[in-house]
XYZ file of C-alpha atoms in Angstrom:
459
model
C -19.285 20.981 12.340
C -16.970 18.510 10.923
C -14.725 16.468 13.412
C -11.587 15.931 11.745
C -10.283 13.400 14.286
C -12.708 10.942 12.611
C -11.082 11.051 9.190
C -7.532 11.931 9.868
C -5.900 8.691 10.638
C -2.353 7.579 11.376
C -0.986 8.246 7.859
C -3.730 9.573 5.567
C -7.154 11.013 5.403
C -9.996 8.642 4.943
C -13.881 8.991 5.378
C -17.194 8.751 3.627
C -18.479 11.492 1.473
C -20.322 13.863 1.939
C -21.351 12.855 5.653
C -17.876 12.728 7.025
C -16.331 15.226 4.653
C -16.967 17.394 1.605
C -15.460 20.063 -0.587
C -15.481 22.619 2.218
C -13.406 20.274 4.452
C -11.114 19.641 1.473
C -10.526 23.372 1.044
C -9.683 23.794 4.659
C -7.174 20.759 4.467
C -5.655 22.330 1.315
C -4.925 25.685 3.068
C -3.782 23.764 6.235
C -1.356 21.518 4.116
C 0.099 24.718 2.572
C 0.664 26.322 5.824
C 2.150 23.263 7.235
C 4.565 23.176 4.221
C 5.526 26.863 4.878
C 6.810 25.910 8.337
C 8.611 22.699 6.972
C 10.498 23.845 3.776
C 10.808 26.300 1.059
C 7.740 28.614 0.578
C 5.944 29.107 -2.580
C 6.926 25.913 -4.162
C 4.131 24.234 -6.235
C 1.906 21.223 -4.937
C 1.128 18.454 -7.065
C -2.414 17.134 -6.967
C -3.805 13.764 -8.422
C -6.868 11.769 -8.046
C -8.282 8.252 -8.690
C -11.457 7.154 -10.612
C -13.936 8.019 -7.685
C -16.662 10.345 -8.743
C -15.936 12.670 -5.851
C -12.370 12.931 -6.464
C -12.217 15.851 -9.183
C -14.276 18.191 -7.033
C -12.592 17.305 -3.869
C -9.136 17.824 -5.395
C -10.151 21.194 -6.993
C -11.281 22.355 -3.486
C -8.034 21.321 -2.033
C -6.193 23.103 -4.872
C -8.170 26.276 -4.081
C -7.110 26.110 -0.654
C -3.487 25.547 -1.472
C -3.475 28.471 -3.921
C -5.059 30.761 -1.347
C -1.928 30.387 0.583
C 0.082 31.604 -2.493
C 1.267 28.233 -3.590
C 0.984 27.206 -7.180
C -0.675 23.845 -8.064
C 0.326 21.248 -10.563
C -2.708 19.101 -11.577
C -1.808 15.795 -12.842
C -5.347 14.411 -13.074
C -6.236 10.787 -13.100
C -3.281 8.983 -11.460
C -2.340 5.953 -9.482
C -0.749 6.699 -6.064
C 2.617 5.690 -7.022
C 2.231 8.134 -9.950
C 2.061 11.021 -7.581
C 4.982 9.771 -5.542
C 6.851 9.493 -8.938
C 6.045 13.164 -9.619
C 6.878 14.257 -6.064
C 10.173 12.354 -6.425
C 11.032 13.301 -10.083
C 9.901 17.171 -9.621
C 11.053 17.492 -5.833
C 7.645 18.824 -4.749
C 5.171 18.018 -2.229
C 2.024 16.267 -3.210
C -1.559 15.066 -2.488
C -3.274 12.104 -3.914
C -7.021 11.755 -3.560
C -7.995 8.129 -2.975
C -9.562 5.775 -0.534
C -7.530 2.980 -1.910
C -9.333 -0.168 -1.332
C -12.312 1.179 0.531
C -15.787 1.071 -0.813
C -17.348 3.658 -3.351
C -18.738 6.060 -0.793
C -15.276 6.669 0.812
C -12.570 9.098 -0.505
C -9.299 10.282 1.147
C -5.987 11.928 0.768
C -2.542 10.693 0.880
C -0.003 13.488 1.271
C 3.703 13.829 0.918
C 6.425 16.306 1.287
C 8.817 16.853 -1.493
C 10.815 13.886 -2.721
C 7.915 11.612 -1.811
C 8.712 11.763 1.918
C 5.543 10.718 3.929
C 3.179 13.011 5.757
C 2.057 11.206 8.718
C 0.926 11.851 12.344
C 4.580 12.694 13.421
C 5.544 14.199 10.116
C 3.148 17.050 9.629
C -0.405 15.311 9.400
C -1.374 16.155 13.046
C -0.595 19.731 12.361
C -2.647 19.590 9.058
C -5.525 18.339 11.090
C -5.223 20.871 13.829
C -4.918 23.812 11.597
C -7.878 22.740 9.259
C -10.040 22.062 12.305
C -9.233 25.507 13.432
C -10.371 27.068 9.965
C -13.499 24.860 10.045
C -14.433 25.925 13.458
C -14.289 29.561 12.583
C -16.881 29.013 9.731
C -15.276 31.739 7.574
C -14.839 31.521 3.693
C -11.246 30.606 2.787
C -9.162 33.207 1.115
C -9.311 33.676 -2.682
C -6.739 31.750 -4.681
C -3.700 33.874 -5.693
C -1.513 31.497 -7.249
C -1.688 29.859 -10.638
C -2.832 26.136 -11.453
C -1.030 24.188 -14.149
C -2.084 20.859 -15.806
C 0.416 18.133 -16.626
C 0.209 14.489 -18.062
C 3.090 12.584 -16.494
C 1.670 8.993 -17.366
C 4.273 8.537 -19.952
C 7.044 9.698 -17.945
C 6.228 7.715 -15.026
C 6.024 4.511 -17.219
C 9.434 5.330 -18.791
C 10.973 5.680 -15.459
C 9.742 2.276 -14.264
C 11.181 0.671 -17.279
C 14.707 2.148 -16.633
C 14.586 0.118 -13.136
C 13.453 -3.324 -14.400
C 14.355 -4.646 -17.902
C 11.763 -6.884 -19.123
C 12.807 -7.020 -22.717
C 14.929 -10.238 -22.583
C 12.582 -12.311 -20.618
C 10.665 -15.541 -21.979
C 7.143 -14.907 -23.285
C 4.731 -14.721 -20.377
C 0.842 -14.600 -20.496
C -0.236 -12.290 -17.768
C -3.803 -11.682 -16.635
C -4.184 -8.448 -14.926
C -7.311 -7.567 -12.787
C -7.545 -3.856 -12.181
C -10.872 -3.950 -10.280
C -12.037 -0.986 -12.146
C -9.179 0.962 -10.489
C -6.154 2.802 -11.610
C -4.383 -0.140 -12.746
C -6.649 0.143 -15.883
C -4.758 3.514 -16.391
C -1.283 2.625 -15.734
C -0.931 -1.017 -16.896
C -1.403 -0.422 -20.513
C 1.309 2.434 -20.614
C 3.823 0.421 -18.598
C 3.393 -3.273 -19.615
C 0.795 -3.080 -22.440
C 1.823 -3.956 -26.052
C 0.685 -0.523 -27.417
C 3.413 1.172 -25.405
C 6.016 -1.495 -25.699
C 5.598 -3.675 -28.762
C 8.685 -5.524 -28.264
C 7.921 -6.605 -24.640
C 7.314 -10.390 -24.650
C 4.148 -10.015 -22.642
C 0.623 -10.894 -23.695
C -1.729 -8.878 -21.359
C -5.177 -10.224 -20.612
C -7.069 -7.389 -19.151
C -9.860 -7.735 -16.467
C -11.961 -4.708 -15.351
C -9.763 -2.033 -16.861
C -12.657 0.348 -17.167
C -12.173 3.045 -14.534
C -15.398 2.972 -12.520
C -15.373 4.116 -8.726
C -18.598 2.291 -8.094
C -16.752 -1.146 -8.480
C -19.403 -2.895 -10.446
C -17.482 -6.263 -10.505
C -15.860 -6.380 -7.198
C -14.265 -4.270 -4.558
C -10.563 -3.096 -5.497
C -9.373 -4.839 -2.466
C -7.162 -8.022 -3.299
C -6.458 -8.518 0.285
C -10.032 -10.186 0.508
C -9.870 -13.696 -1.005
C -13.268 -13.048 -2.540
C -11.967 -10.354 -4.852
C -9.415 -12.738 -6.323
C -11.769 -15.079 -7.537
C -12.338 -13.758 -10.927
C -8.565 -13.438 -11.557
C -7.809 -16.890 -10.310
C -10.430 -18.283 -12.751
C -9.079 -16.240 -15.680
C -5.471 -17.495 -15.085
C -6.595 -21.020 -15.220
C -8.900 -20.372 -18.375
C -6.328 -18.617 -20.237
C -3.477 -20.876 -19.378
C -1.713 -17.847 -18.147
C 1.865 -17.929 -16.352
C 0.776 -15.327 -13.714
C -2.115 -13.142 -12.563
C -1.658 -9.763 -10.988
C -4.419 -7.873 -9.052
C -4.039 -4.127 -8.191
C -6.013 -2.392 -5.460
C -8.133 0.735 -6.272
C -5.203 3.393 -6.462
C -2.797 0.602 -7.748
C -0.170 1.052 -5.242
C -0.622 -2.507 -4.060
C -0.111 -5.629 -6.257
C -1.016 -9.132 -5.457
C 0.211 -12.310 -7.419
C -1.552 -15.418 -8.400
C 0.431 -18.409 -9.721
C -0.250 -20.554 -12.921
C -2.541 -22.614 -10.947
C -4.607 -19.754 -9.877
C -3.313 -19.985 -6.349
C -2.358 -16.884 -4.421
C 1.428 -16.189 -3.938
C 1.769 -14.680 -0.463
C 3.171 -10.953 -0.149
C 5.719 -12.331 2.223
C 7.129 -14.556 -0.599
C 7.092 -11.589 -2.957
C 8.823 -9.585 -0.269
C 11.622 -12.184 -0.125
C 11.734 -12.705 -3.733
C 12.241 -9.003 -4.667
C 14.660 -8.791 -1.602
C 16.867 -11.358 -3.088
C 16.940 -9.529 -6.422
C 17.603 -6.112 -4.795
C 20.459 -7.645 -2.698
C 21.973 -9.140 -5.671
C 22.351 -5.708 -7.115
C 23.264 -4.017 -3.886
C 25.048 -6.621 -1.812
C 25.012 -6.021 2.015
C 22.055 -3.510 2.042
C 19.302 -3.396 4.575
C 15.787 -4.501 3.528
C 12.662 -3.317 5.851
C 10.028 -5.884 6.530
C 7.015 -5.176 8.892
C 6.193 -7.296 11.898
C 3.898 -9.538 10.287
C 5.586 -10.664 7.268
C 6.620 -14.404 7.236
C 9.708 -15.223 9.536
C 11.007 -16.702 6.265
C 11.549 -13.043 4.984
C 14.330 -12.126 7.491
C 15.739 -15.539 7.171
C 16.185 -15.049 3.272
C 17.458 -11.594 3.661
C 20.282 -12.913 5.824
C 20.906 -15.858 3.445
C 21.447 -13.344 0.680
C 23.846 -11.036 2.642
C 21.389 -8.395 3.780
C 20.412 -6.739 6.888
C 16.783 -7.218 7.944
C 15.128 -4.555 10.026
C 11.777 -4.690 11.276
C 9.151 -1.897 11.222
C 5.607 -1.177 12.345
C 2.675 -1.503 9.803
C 1.808 1.490 7.744
C 3.405 3.306 4.931
C 4.492 6.338 6.726
C 6.386 4.088 9.286
C 8.026 2.029 6.796
C 9.162 4.968 4.589
C 10.629 6.638 7.542
C 12.583 3.537 8.587
C 13.742 3.069 4.917
C 15.025 6.615 4.876
C 16.650 6.235 8.191
C 18.437 3.098 7.299
C 18.936 3.916 3.509
C 17.370 0.390 2.952
C 17.345 -0.877 -0.792
C 13.827 -2.428 -0.272
C 10.930 -2.815 1.986
C 7.845 -5.076 2.017
C 4.673 -5.358 3.927
C 2.239 -8.328 4.407
C -0.425 -6.096 2.826
C 1.387 -6.131 -0.518
C 2.960 -2.649 -0.293
C 6.431 -2.705 -1.649
C 8.880 0.086 -1.176
C 12.002 0.828 -3.156
C 15.144 3.053 -2.652
C 15.204 3.630 -6.403
C 11.803 4.962 -6.192
C 12.366 7.637 -3.444
C 11.718 5.027 -0.623
C 8.031 4.963 -1.837
C 5.702 2.371 -2.426
C 4.714 1.053 -5.851
C 2.922 -2.096 -6.837
C 3.909 -1.576 -10.363
C 7.509 -2.077 -9.752
C 7.108 -4.993 -7.541
C 4.988 -6.615 -10.365
C 7.869 -6.010 -12.881
C 10.524 -7.407 -10.489
C 8.092 -10.648 -10.107
C 7.810 -10.760 -14.009
C 11.370 -10.567 -14.419
C 12.222 -13.208 -11.855
C 9.668 -15.511 -13.480
C 10.796 -14.708 -17.067
C 14.507 -15.222 -16.460
C 14.231 -18.859 -15.731
C 12.024 -21.717 -17.021
C 10.165 -23.037 -14.103
C 6.607 -21.988 -13.317
C 5.693 -19.439 -10.858
C 4.312 -22.032 -8.058
C 7.759 -23.604 -8.133
C 9.772 -20.518 -7.952
C 7.648 -18.971 -5.190
C 7.956 -22.205 -3.079
C 11.590 -21.433 -2.666
C 10.345 -18.326 -0.492
C 7.335 -19.899 1.243
C 8.634 -21.882 4.328
C 5.819 -21.650 6.815
C 1.935 -21.884 7.003
C 0.328 -18.518 7.603
C -3.281 -17.732 8.399
C -3.423 -14.540 6.390
C -4.868 -11.517 8.094
C -8.325 -12.247 10.067
C -10.436 -9.304 11.172
C -12.806 -9.238 14.129
C -15.113 -6.440 15.168
C -14.571 -5.882 18.854
C -16.013 -3.512 21.225
C -13.247 -3.232 23.677
C -9.922 -3.887 21.643
C -7.446 -3.130 24.392
C -9.224 -5.554 26.912
C -9.152 -8.526 24.223
C -5.494 -7.934 23.577
C -4.746 -8.211 27.232
C -7.002 -11.419 27.486
C -4.795 -13.060 24.585
C -1.620 -11.994 26.254
C -2.721 -13.678 29.629
C -3.736 -16.755 27.830
C -0.107 -17.423 26.946
C 1.940 -16.551 29.931
C 5.257 -18.454 28.640
C 5.150 -16.819 25.171
C 7.914 -14.189 24.336
C 6.325 -10.874 24.154
C 7.006 -8.151 21.588
C 4.887 -4.809 21.493
C 6.322 -3.016 18.651
C 3.142 -3.065 16.812
C 0.162 -4.342 18.676
C 0.614 -7.473 20.601
C 3.111 -10.303 19.011
C 3.811 -13.480 20.821
C 6.398 -16.169 19.836
C 6.509 -19.581 20.741
C 9.570 -22.027 21.207
C 8.466 -24.249 18.134
C 8.524 -21.258 15.865
C 4.988 -20.309 15.816
C 3.963 -16.634 16.306
C 0.768 -14.607 16.355
C 0.398 -10.875 16.025
C -2.983 -9.057 17.183
C -3.265 -5.339 16.421
C -6.046 -2.725 16.220
C -6.659 -1.315 12.821
C -5.574 2.291 12.275
C -8.528 2.854 10.119
C -11.522 0.645 11.147
C -13.020 -0.737 14.519
C -11.394 -4.030 14.005
C -8.907 -6.349 15.689
C -6.548 -7.871 13.121
C -5.055 -11.435 13.647
C -2.137 -13.097 11.773
C -0.654 -16.567 12.723
C 2.125 -18.276 11.361
C 3.447 -21.853 12.430
C 5.847 -24.563 10.955
C 2.786 -26.749 10.185
C -0.695 -26.359 9.104
C -1.984 -28.233 12.050
C -0.219 -26.168 14.541
C -1.357 -22.826 12.562
C -4.954 -23.901 12.635
C -4.874 -24.849 16.446
C -3.271 -21.522 17.455
C -5.448 -19.450 15.187
C -8.658 -21.239 16.503
C -7.652 -20.713 20.097
C -6.825 -17.067 19.785
C -10.096 -16.334 17.819
C -12.042 -18.089 20.467
C -10.707 -15.622 22.753
C -11.015 -12.585 20.762
C -14.689 -13.370 19.570
C -15.919 -14.770 23.036
């Protein structure tokens, strides 16, 4: 019997196939999703369904669609898609959606990211808990799902998605740039050619150097997780080898984008958040910008310097999106390289963040390393993961080790120190890990604080 509490996380479904979930579970989740929608909005509207390049995606998506159709809701299948393509479709068509992906996780995983109409998030507090409970009840009965009674339609929305993004950032007048893109055998290999490629936009002054654009859910070259420095090595080498101006790395479902400068050095997602925030605030003065708790403290500083109002939120796309909608924020950024835009239905799109970065670079003559330095003021550790048996006990132990620090418990444990240094220690929502982020005014202070905390966590 499937235990859905093991795969239904704070803001999506994620687990290994077939041992944690399979097509039977997907069908139950589809029926439960349709039932949840019946209680939350108009009945009978269609549900959009897309999937990434993982081998298990088509069958799981088909089973989910059958469950939806058994509840009398039509299905629009958009086939191979990035997650932000599904958000585009949900926003542009005003329909709920489901994207089958496990994002950056290894090949044996798959999952579902769901949204209400208009790309509004489905998280634990906005329908996902109800979906889990309804689906669990269906699985516990161990009865066949009803026969599908509603139709299914197939649409190709890739060109419309690309055209919409090109209305939001104009790249036609920037200086010529050589851009290395590492798609990691993920969905960036499907979307980048349509949005940035010469075949789609012959007039665009970009020379794209592709790495691993072949769609392959076994990830034969490296995991599609640019947050791990090991997975950036090929991109870094290629940027230097080609004398490129910039490198872009997308994760498996291409909703996140990481940036490498012309020297092959990573540009922190906090710097990209600040850069894009400054651009959006120039267009929409005085607007709110969301950042999560573990972006650099340079981010709220720069937001204020450009006349914006910074608002902090918990880590996780459903939390960020909810805060974006509540405050009508123009933009939001996370340390994990998720970037959210009011112009994109408050949803996250790595592609649009990449386009903003290309525009900022191409509108001025300086190299990216010089441009990015304007937005990087402090020294950060990056996210460091530790496998810990008793996560709560370790968090308590770290808090007790610094009795004079300012404490914030919005998202895990944040400790702030008088010299400007800070640390955040939080449990992963999807894995048995404690995640540590440390930032300080100097490398020496950051290193010392990081090592002291890790000594406690890993003792």
